[in-house]
Short mmCIF file of C-alpha atoms in Angstrom, two decimals:
data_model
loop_
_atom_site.label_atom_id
_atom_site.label_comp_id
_atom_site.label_asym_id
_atom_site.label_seq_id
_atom_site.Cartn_x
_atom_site.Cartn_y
_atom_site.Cartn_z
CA UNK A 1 0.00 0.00 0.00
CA UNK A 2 1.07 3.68 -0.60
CA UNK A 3 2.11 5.19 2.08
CA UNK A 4 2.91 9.03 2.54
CA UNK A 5 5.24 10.88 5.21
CA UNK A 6 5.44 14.20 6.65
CA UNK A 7 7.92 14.47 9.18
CA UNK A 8 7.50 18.17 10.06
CA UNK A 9 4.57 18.10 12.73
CA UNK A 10 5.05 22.00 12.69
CA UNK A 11 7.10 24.61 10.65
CA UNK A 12 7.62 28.51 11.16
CA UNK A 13 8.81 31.16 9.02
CA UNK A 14 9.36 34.73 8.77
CA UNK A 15 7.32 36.75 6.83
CA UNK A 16 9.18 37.03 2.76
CA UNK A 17 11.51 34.44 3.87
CA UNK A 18 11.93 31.11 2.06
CA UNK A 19 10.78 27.66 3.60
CA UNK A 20 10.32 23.83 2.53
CA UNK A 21 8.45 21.40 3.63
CA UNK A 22 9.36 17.81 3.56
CA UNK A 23 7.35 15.29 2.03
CA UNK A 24 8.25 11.53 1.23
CA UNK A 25 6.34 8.39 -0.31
CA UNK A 26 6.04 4.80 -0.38
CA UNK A 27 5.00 3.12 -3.78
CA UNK A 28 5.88 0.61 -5.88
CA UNK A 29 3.94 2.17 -9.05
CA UNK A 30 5.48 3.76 -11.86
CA UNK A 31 2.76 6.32 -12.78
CA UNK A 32 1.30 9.10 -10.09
CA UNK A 33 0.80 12.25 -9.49
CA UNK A 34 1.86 14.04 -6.31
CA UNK A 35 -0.21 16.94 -4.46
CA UNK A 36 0.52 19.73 -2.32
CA UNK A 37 -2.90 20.87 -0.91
CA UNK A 38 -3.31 23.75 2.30
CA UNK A 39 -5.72 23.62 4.49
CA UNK A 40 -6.75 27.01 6.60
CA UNK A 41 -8.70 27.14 9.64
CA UNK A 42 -11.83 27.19 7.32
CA UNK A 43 -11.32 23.54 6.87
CA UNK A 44 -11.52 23.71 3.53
CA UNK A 45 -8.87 21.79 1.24
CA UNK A 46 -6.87 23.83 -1.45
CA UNK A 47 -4.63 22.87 -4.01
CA UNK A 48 -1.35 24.33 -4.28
CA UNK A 49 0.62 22.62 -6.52
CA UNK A 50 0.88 19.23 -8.37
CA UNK A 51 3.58 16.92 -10.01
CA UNK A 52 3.05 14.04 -12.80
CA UNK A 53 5.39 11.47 -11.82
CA UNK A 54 6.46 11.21 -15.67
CA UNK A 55 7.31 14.70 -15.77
CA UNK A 56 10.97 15.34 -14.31
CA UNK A 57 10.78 18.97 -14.62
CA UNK A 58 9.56 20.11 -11.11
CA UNK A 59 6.20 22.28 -10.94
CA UNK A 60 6.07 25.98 -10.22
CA UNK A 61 3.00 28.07 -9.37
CA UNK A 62 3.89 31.32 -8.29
CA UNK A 63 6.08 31.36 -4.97
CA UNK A 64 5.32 27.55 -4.45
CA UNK A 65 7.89 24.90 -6.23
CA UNK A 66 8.96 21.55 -5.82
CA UNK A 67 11.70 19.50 -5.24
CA UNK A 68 10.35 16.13 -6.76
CA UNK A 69 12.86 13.31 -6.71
CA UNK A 70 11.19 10.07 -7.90
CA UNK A 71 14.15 7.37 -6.96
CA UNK A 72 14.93 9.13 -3.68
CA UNK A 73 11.22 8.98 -3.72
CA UNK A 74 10.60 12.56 -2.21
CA UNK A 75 8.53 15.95 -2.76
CA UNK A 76 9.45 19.20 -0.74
CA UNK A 77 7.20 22.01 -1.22
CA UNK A 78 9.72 25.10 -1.29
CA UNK A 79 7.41 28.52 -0.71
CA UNK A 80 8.91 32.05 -1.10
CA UNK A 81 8.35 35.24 0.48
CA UNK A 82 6.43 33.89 2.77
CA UNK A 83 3.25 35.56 3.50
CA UNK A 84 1.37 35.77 6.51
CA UNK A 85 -1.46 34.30 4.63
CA UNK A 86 0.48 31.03 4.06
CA UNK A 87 -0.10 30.11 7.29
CA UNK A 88 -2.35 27.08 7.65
CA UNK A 89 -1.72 23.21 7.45
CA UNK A 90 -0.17 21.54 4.84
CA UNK A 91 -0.57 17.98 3.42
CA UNK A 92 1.47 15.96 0.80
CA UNK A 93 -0.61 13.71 -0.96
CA UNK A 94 -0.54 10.79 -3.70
CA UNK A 95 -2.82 8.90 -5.87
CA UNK A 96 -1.70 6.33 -8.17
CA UNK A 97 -4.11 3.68 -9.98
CA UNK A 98 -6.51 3.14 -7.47
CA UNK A 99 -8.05 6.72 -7.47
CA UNK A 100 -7.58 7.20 -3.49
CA UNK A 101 -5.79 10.42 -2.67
CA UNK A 102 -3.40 9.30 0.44
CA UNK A 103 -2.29 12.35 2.54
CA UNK A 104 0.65 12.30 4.97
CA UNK A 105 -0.12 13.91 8.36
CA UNK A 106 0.39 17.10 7.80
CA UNK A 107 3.00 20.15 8.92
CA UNK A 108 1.19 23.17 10.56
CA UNK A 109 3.42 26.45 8.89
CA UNK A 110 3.24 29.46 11.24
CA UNK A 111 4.42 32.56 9.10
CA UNK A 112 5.64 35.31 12.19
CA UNK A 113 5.48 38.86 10.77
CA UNK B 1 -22.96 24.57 -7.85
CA UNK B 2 -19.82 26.46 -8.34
CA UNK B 3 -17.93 24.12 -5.34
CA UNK B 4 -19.02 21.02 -3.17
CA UNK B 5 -21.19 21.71 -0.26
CA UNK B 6 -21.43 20.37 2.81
CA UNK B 7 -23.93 20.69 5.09
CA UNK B 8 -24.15 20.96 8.31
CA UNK B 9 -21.22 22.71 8.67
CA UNK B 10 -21.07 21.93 12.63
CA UNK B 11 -22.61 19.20 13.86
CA UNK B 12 -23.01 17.94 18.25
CA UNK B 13 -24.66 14.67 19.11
CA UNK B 14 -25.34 12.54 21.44
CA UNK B 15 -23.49 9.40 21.96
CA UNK B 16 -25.59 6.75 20.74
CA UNK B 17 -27.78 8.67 17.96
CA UNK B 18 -27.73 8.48 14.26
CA UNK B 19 -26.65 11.52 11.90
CA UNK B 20 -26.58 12.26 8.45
CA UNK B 21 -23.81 14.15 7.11
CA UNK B 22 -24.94 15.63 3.17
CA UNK B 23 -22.34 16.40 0.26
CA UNK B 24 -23.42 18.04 -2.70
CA UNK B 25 -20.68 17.51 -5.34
CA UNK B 26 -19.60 20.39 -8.38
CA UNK B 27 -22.21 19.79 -11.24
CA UNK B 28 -21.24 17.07 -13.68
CA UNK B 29 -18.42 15.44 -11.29
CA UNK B 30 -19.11 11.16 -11.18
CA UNK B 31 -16.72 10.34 -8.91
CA UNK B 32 -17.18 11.67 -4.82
CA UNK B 33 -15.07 10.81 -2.51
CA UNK B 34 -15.56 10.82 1.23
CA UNK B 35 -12.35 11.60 4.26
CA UNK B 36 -12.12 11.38 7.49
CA UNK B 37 -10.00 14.07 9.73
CA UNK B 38 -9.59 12.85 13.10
CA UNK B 39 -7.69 16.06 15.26
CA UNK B 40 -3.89 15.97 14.66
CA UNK B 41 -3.95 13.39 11.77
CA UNK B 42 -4.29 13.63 8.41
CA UNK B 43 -7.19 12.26 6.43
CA UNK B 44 -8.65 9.27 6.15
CA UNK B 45 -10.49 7.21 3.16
CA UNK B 46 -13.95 6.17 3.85
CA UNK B 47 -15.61 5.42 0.55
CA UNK B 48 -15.37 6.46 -3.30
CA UNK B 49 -18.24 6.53 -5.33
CA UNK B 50 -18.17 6.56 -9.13
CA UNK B 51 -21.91 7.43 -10.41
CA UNK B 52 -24.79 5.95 -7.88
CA UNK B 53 -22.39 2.87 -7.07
CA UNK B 54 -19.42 2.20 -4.64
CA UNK B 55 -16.79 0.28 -5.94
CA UNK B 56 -14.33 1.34 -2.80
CA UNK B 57 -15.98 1.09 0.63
CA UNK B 58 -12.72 -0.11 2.24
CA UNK B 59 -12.32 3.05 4.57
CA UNK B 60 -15.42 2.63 6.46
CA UNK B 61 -14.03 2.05 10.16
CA UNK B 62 -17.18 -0.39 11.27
CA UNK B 63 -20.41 -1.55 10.10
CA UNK B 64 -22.20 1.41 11.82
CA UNK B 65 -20.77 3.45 8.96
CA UNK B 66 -23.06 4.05 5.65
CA UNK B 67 -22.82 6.23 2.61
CA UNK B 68 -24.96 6.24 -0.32
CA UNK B 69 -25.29 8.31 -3.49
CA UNK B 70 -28.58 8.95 -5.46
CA UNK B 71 -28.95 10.30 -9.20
CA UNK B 72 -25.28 10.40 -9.34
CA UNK B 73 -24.78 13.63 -7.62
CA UNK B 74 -25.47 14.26 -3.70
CA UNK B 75 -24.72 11.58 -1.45
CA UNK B 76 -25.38 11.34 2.56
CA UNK B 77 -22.84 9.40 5.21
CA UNK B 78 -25.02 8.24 7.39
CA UNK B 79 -23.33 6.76 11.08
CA UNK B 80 -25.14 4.99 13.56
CA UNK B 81 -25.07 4.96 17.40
CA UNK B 82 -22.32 7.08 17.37
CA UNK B 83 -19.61 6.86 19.61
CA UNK B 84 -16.99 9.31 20.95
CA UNK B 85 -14.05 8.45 18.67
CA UNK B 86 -16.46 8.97 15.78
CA UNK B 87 -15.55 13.01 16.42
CA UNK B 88 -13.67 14.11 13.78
CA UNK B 89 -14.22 16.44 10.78
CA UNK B 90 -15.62 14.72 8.08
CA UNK B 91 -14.65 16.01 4.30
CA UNK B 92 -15.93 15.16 0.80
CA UNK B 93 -14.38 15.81 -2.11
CA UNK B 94 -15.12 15.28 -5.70
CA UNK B 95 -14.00 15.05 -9.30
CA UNK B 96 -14.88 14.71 -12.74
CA UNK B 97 -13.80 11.37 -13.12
CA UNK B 98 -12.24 8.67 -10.91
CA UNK B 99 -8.05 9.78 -10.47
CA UNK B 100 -9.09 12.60 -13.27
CA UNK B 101 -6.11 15.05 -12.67
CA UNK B 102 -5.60 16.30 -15.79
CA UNK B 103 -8.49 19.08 -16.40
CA UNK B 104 -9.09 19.86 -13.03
CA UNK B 105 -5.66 19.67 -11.07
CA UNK B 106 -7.30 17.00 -8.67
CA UNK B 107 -10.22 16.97 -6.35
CA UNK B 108 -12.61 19.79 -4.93
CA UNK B 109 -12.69 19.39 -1.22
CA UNK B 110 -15.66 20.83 0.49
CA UNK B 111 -15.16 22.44 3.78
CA UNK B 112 -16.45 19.28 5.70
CA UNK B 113 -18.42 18.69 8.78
CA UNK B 114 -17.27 19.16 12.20
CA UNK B 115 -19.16 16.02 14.00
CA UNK B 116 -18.74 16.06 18.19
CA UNK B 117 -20.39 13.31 19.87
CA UNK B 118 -20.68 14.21 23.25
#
């Protein structure tokens, strides 16, 4: 089964500084797609970024990249000039061939002005 | 509608009761997915839905746990004799197609409901 890790419970940053967030993955497929998605106190679950695992240039969107590394397995969010409005909770996720999306455990970013 | 709804958006029980928690997918999206956010984790799988029918109903933690889906659009989780540990916020999420990632960079979450059984 695919399994996804977060092993940054919690994260802070100051305000237009740079941080990553780590993100790694268990999976014996070949084809995927990775997902960044931030979730503010309003519960509500928003994409940030995504990676095709065929792709092996990494995906940009504005001041969010990533650091995708398919044989190490791993896929770091990297967000710059932090704003205070990035602050909420954010999950790594994967879905392969079975259609489930499988989120890590999330790392809570605190953005200090 | 524009997004998926979820209603209610707060919900407190009584150990022991039933409730119905609604999710009213985009327009035109077969595939709805249902999560499970228990406080400090991350979320859970309950059930997928593709159309009216359930092909994955792996995620549901115990038989007490029921989700159905009607005209292929909203669908109610329904949980019975709740118990404490049932407390989490429960999130839907939808898409146009089962895995479809390429038009519409993944799946619409609603803002889920918060169940507490007290």
């Amino acid at each position: 089964a695919q399994t996804v890790t977060q092993s940054q419970p919690e994260m802070s940053v100051q305000e237009a500084e740079t941080v990553t967030l780590s993100c790694t993955y268990d999976t014996s497929e070949s084809d995927y797609y990775l997902f960044w998605y931030k979730q503010p106190p309003s519960r509500q679950m928003i994409l940030v970024i995504r990676q095709e695992a065929y792709k092996q240039q990494n995906a940009t969107e504005n001041r969010f990249s990533v650091n995708f590394q398919k044989a190490a397995k791993s896929f770091s969010l990297k967000i710059s000039d932090s704003q205070l409005g990035d602050a909420a909770m954010y999950f790594c996720a994967y879905i392969g061939s079975n259609y489930k999306l499988t989120f890590g455990k999330g790392t809570l970013l605190t953005v200090n002005p | 509608g524009a997004g998926v709804s979820q209603s209610p958006s707060n919900k407190v029980t009584e150990k022991g009761k039933d409730v119905e928690l609604r999710c009213d997918p985009i327009s035109g999206h077969t595939a709805l997915y249902w999560y499970r956010q228990s406080l400090g984790q991350g979320l859970e799988f309950l059930i997928y839905f593709q159309g009216n029918s359930a092909p994955d109903k792996s995620g549901l933690p115990s038989d007490r746990f029921s989700a159905e889906r009607t005209g292929g659009s909203v669908s109610t989780l329904t949980i019975q004799r709740t118990q404490q540990e049932d407390s989490a916020v429960y999130l839907c999420a939808s898409s146009l197609a089962p895995g479809q990632t390429h038009n519409n960079y993944g799946y619409t979450f609603g803002s889920g409901t918060r169940l507490t059984v007290v």
